[in-house]
Amino acid sequence: MAKQGKKYREVAARVEPDRLYTLEEAFALVKETSYVKFDPTVEVHLRLGIDPRHADQNIRTTVALPHGTGKMVSVLVFCQNDAVQAALDAGANFAGNDELIARVDKENFFDFDVAIATPDMMGKVGRIGRKLGPRGLMPNPKSGTIVPAEDLPKTIREVRGGRVEFRNDKTGILHVAIGKLSFTPEQLHENFVALMDAVKGAKPSGAKGTFVRSVTLASTMGPGVPVNPLLAQGAALN
């Protein structure tokens, strides 16, 4: 493992070992311990009491963050006929059918963050699933990215406005961006609350015992700040 740099070690020393911080303390500390010159992303890392080896315990869903993530989201839509223009008018960066599928397949075009498709296109889109899937770009009903043509404008606006898809990794941990460090503490807090509500709502019936086992906040390249999981879950109830 690479040795951490001097700047990282200096700021990491401000995080007290074995202490669980309140949300307010954690957000303040995340800001204090950022040392990069750009506006970093603030992420939440949740260790869940699930067994990812069991398909029925894996989590994949979405959350609409009230203040978005601070990132410009590029959207591609697989659709046809009048839906193409409707998707572009709603803010999609790319929209089309056969030609767009061929561009992804033959030119390895992946200059987009989210792919949405109408149900009538999935037979064709499935042919490039081997390329979209590994990149997390394959439209999926669980992530709300397969929608009828009439729902495209609403879905595109939601995705561009702050709807985030999240899923646990193979160790049972969620990693979700909730904004930029330049956000106000209130904006970060409200986005965090929305995420916690979505996570609790997605709890699998097969999950036993403590569901949210640890909560950590961190900015890009910054140290993790552990949050008291009970207080973190309580915040979502306020």
XYZ file of C-alpha atoms in Angstrom:
238
model
C 0.000 0.000 0.000
C 1.316 3.459 -0.943
C 2.536 5.629 1.897
C 0.273 8.586 2.657
C 1.713 12.022 1.893
C 2.760 14.594 4.458
C -0.265 16.847 3.918
C -2.642 13.936 4.352
C -0.950 12.828 7.564
C -1.135 16.350 8.949
C -4.869 16.721 8.418
C -5.635 13.106 9.366
C -4.073 13.782 12.772
C -7.009 16.104 13.508
C -9.407 13.148 13.454
C -9.404 11.627 16.923
C -8.999 7.837 16.889
C -11.868 5.776 18.300
C -14.187 8.801 18.464
C -17.611 8.849 16.866
C -18.551 12.371 15.834
C -21.934 14.030 15.548
C -23.044 14.987 12.040
C -22.367 18.674 12.681
C -18.890 17.929 14.004
C -18.157 15.573 11.116
C -19.166 18.030 8.394
C -17.040 20.733 10.009
C -14.073 18.369 10.291
C -14.411 17.224 6.688
C -14.073 20.856 5.629
C -11.139 21.470 7.976
C -9.217 18.428 6.786
C -9.508 19.114 3.057
C -6.193 20.230 1.585
C -6.790 20.007 -2.169
C -6.978 23.088 -4.388
C -10.156 22.055 -6.226
C -13.719 21.761 -4.913
C -13.774 18.143 -3.705
C -16.742 15.807 -3.525
C -18.145 14.870 -0.121
C -18.922 11.171 0.151
C -20.774 8.997 2.636
C -19.546 5.461 3.245
C -22.022 3.138 4.973
C -21.127 -0.339 6.177
C -24.348 -2.324 6.199
C -25.414 -5.465 7.992
C -26.091 -7.406 4.808
C -24.575 -10.475 3.219
C -23.827 -9.457 -0.386
C -23.346 -13.118 -1.308
C -27.151 -13.393 -1.229
C -28.862 -11.656 -4.139
C -31.918 -10.773 -2.045
C -29.769 -8.785 0.383
C -28.061 -6.581 -2.190
C -29.198 -2.979 -2.417
C -29.684 -1.043 -5.625
C -31.923 1.997 -5.666
C -31.972 5.751 -6.172
C -32.294 8.895 -4.092
C -33.271 12.411 -5.135
C -30.831 14.693 -3.327
C -32.533 18.042 -2.555
C -29.440 20.020 -3.550
C -27.973 17.659 -6.138
C -24.360 16.517 -6.149
C -22.809 19.651 -7.599
C -21.765 17.682 -10.655
C -22.998 18.249 -14.190
C -24.578 14.969 -15.270
C -24.385 13.904 -18.903
C -27.436 11.880 -19.971
C -27.838 9.541 -22.948
C -31.260 8.224 -23.929
C -31.971 5.213 -26.116
C -35.361 5.920 -27.704
C -37.012 6.331 -31.074
C -39.485 8.340 -33.116
C -40.909 11.461 -31.403
C -39.287 10.496 -28.097
C -35.857 11.467 -29.468
C -36.702 15.156 -29.776
C -38.655 15.092 -26.512
C -35.590 13.711 -24.714
C -33.317 16.367 -26.208
C -35.785 19.114 -25.332
C -35.847 17.833 -21.730
C -32.072 18.185 -21.420
C -30.614 14.892 -22.624
C -27.123 15.302 -24.063
C -27.575 12.442 -26.519
C -30.707 10.672 -27.757
C -31.342 8.198 -30.546
C -31.755 4.569 -31.511
C -29.769 2.357 -33.889
C -27.079 4.901 -34.758
C -26.469 5.705 -31.095
C -26.270 2.013 -30.171
C -23.786 1.448 -33.012
C -21.697 4.390 -31.795
C -21.421 2.863 -28.325
C -20.707 -0.575 -29.733
C -18.268 0.191 -32.538
C -16.671 3.446 -31.360
C -16.648 2.650 -27.629
C -18.483 5.889 -26.954
C -19.025 6.314 -23.211
C -18.977 10.082 -22.819
C -22.037 10.098 -20.541
C -22.824 9.467 -16.867
C -26.310 7.937 -17.074
C -28.065 5.918 -19.763
C -31.853 5.825 -19.936
C -33.944 3.696 -22.290
C -37.562 3.208 -23.233
C -38.859 -0.388 -22.928
C -39.205 -0.805 -26.705
C -35.448 -0.219 -27.099
C -34.213 -2.767 -24.573
C -34.085 -5.625 -27.095
C -31.480 -3.655 -29.032
C -29.740 -2.101 -26.029
C -29.274 -5.579 -24.566
C -26.850 -6.367 -27.376
C -24.361 -3.853 -25.956
C -24.964 -4.857 -22.348
C -21.516 -6.434 -22.253
C -20.069 -2.938 -22.694
C -22.532 -0.911 -20.652
C -22.855 -3.331 -17.747
C -19.259 -3.330 -16.442
C -19.327 0.487 -16.459
C -22.573 0.665 -14.498
C -24.336 2.267 -17.466
C -26.846 -0.421 -18.405
C -30.438 0.845 -18.058
C -32.225 -1.031 -15.305
C -35.740 -0.841 -13.833
C -34.319 -0.944 -10.287
C -32.421 2.256 -10.943
C -35.390 3.892 -12.659
C -33.585 4.167 -15.994
C -36.061 2.149 -18.082
C -39.132 4.330 -18.470
C -42.007 4.810 -20.940
C -41.475 7.507 -23.550
C -44.000 9.794 -21.875
C -41.971 9.721 -18.647
C -38.648 10.627 -20.269
C -38.827 14.404 -19.616
C -39.523 13.908 -15.906
C -36.826 11.241 -15.525
C -34.204 13.299 -17.363
C -34.928 16.345 -15.199
C -34.649 14.236 -12.041
C -31.342 12.700 -13.100
C -29.862 16.044 -14.047
C -31.276 17.667 -10.932
C -29.728 15.362 -8.366
C -31.153 11.845 -8.550
C -28.365 9.445 -7.617
C -28.229 5.692 -8.057
C -26.390 3.691 -5.427
C -25.627 0.046 -4.770
C -23.525 -1.831 -2.268
C -20.138 -3.196 -3.247
C -19.141 -6.831 -2.763
C -18.168 -6.159 0.858
C -21.575 -4.722 1.766
C -20.517 -1.064 1.787
C -22.279 1.859 0.107
C -20.248 4.749 -1.307
C -22.438 7.736 -2.209
C -21.559 11.310 -3.167
C -23.807 13.852 -1.436
C -22.392 17.118 -2.737
C -19.364 19.356 -2.949
C -17.290 20.790 -0.120
C -18.444 24.248 -1.203
C -22.021 23.329 -0.228
C -23.296 24.882 2.983
C -23.495 22.620 6.062
C -27.285 22.821 5.755
C -27.235 21.603 2.149
C -24.938 18.697 2.986
C -27.069 17.818 5.992
C -30.305 17.781 3.979
C -28.717 15.652 1.265
C -27.405 13.278 3.939
C -30.863 12.965 5.497
C -32.391 12.163 2.093
C -29.771 9.456 1.549
C -30.329 7.880 4.969
C -34.085 7.808 4.405
C -33.550 6.058 1.060
C -31.118 3.547 2.563
C -33.484 2.674 5.391
C -36.336 2.324 2.920
C -34.258 -0.108 0.859
C -33.453 -2.420 3.795
C -33.761 -6.039 2.585
C -36.160 -8.252 4.497
C -33.372 -10.819 4.880
C -31.021 -8.416 6.674
C -30.752 -9.318 10.348
C -29.358 -7.442 13.322
C -27.979 -3.928 13.072
C -28.548 -2.606 9.561
C -26.321 0.507 9.479
C -23.164 -0.560 11.264
C -20.862 2.347 10.538
C -21.042 5.769 8.896
C -18.013 7.654 7.583
C -17.811 11.040 5.887
C -14.882 12.064 3.710
C -13.942 14.518 0.994
C -11.925 13.611 -2.086
C -8.405 12.625 -0.961
C -9.283 13.583 2.626
C -9.358 11.373 5.725
C -12.500 9.579 6.813
C -14.442 11.021 9.737
C -16.480 8.393 11.629
C -20.018 9.400 12.583
C -22.090 7.938 15.391
C -24.420 5.636 13.408
C -27.299 6.041 15.864
C -27.183 9.813 15.585
C -26.823 9.543 11.816
C -29.958 7.434 11.537
C -31.793 9.653 13.984
C -31.103 12.660 11.785
C -33.142 11.043 9.034
C -36.159 11.017 11.336
C -36.161 14.743 12.101
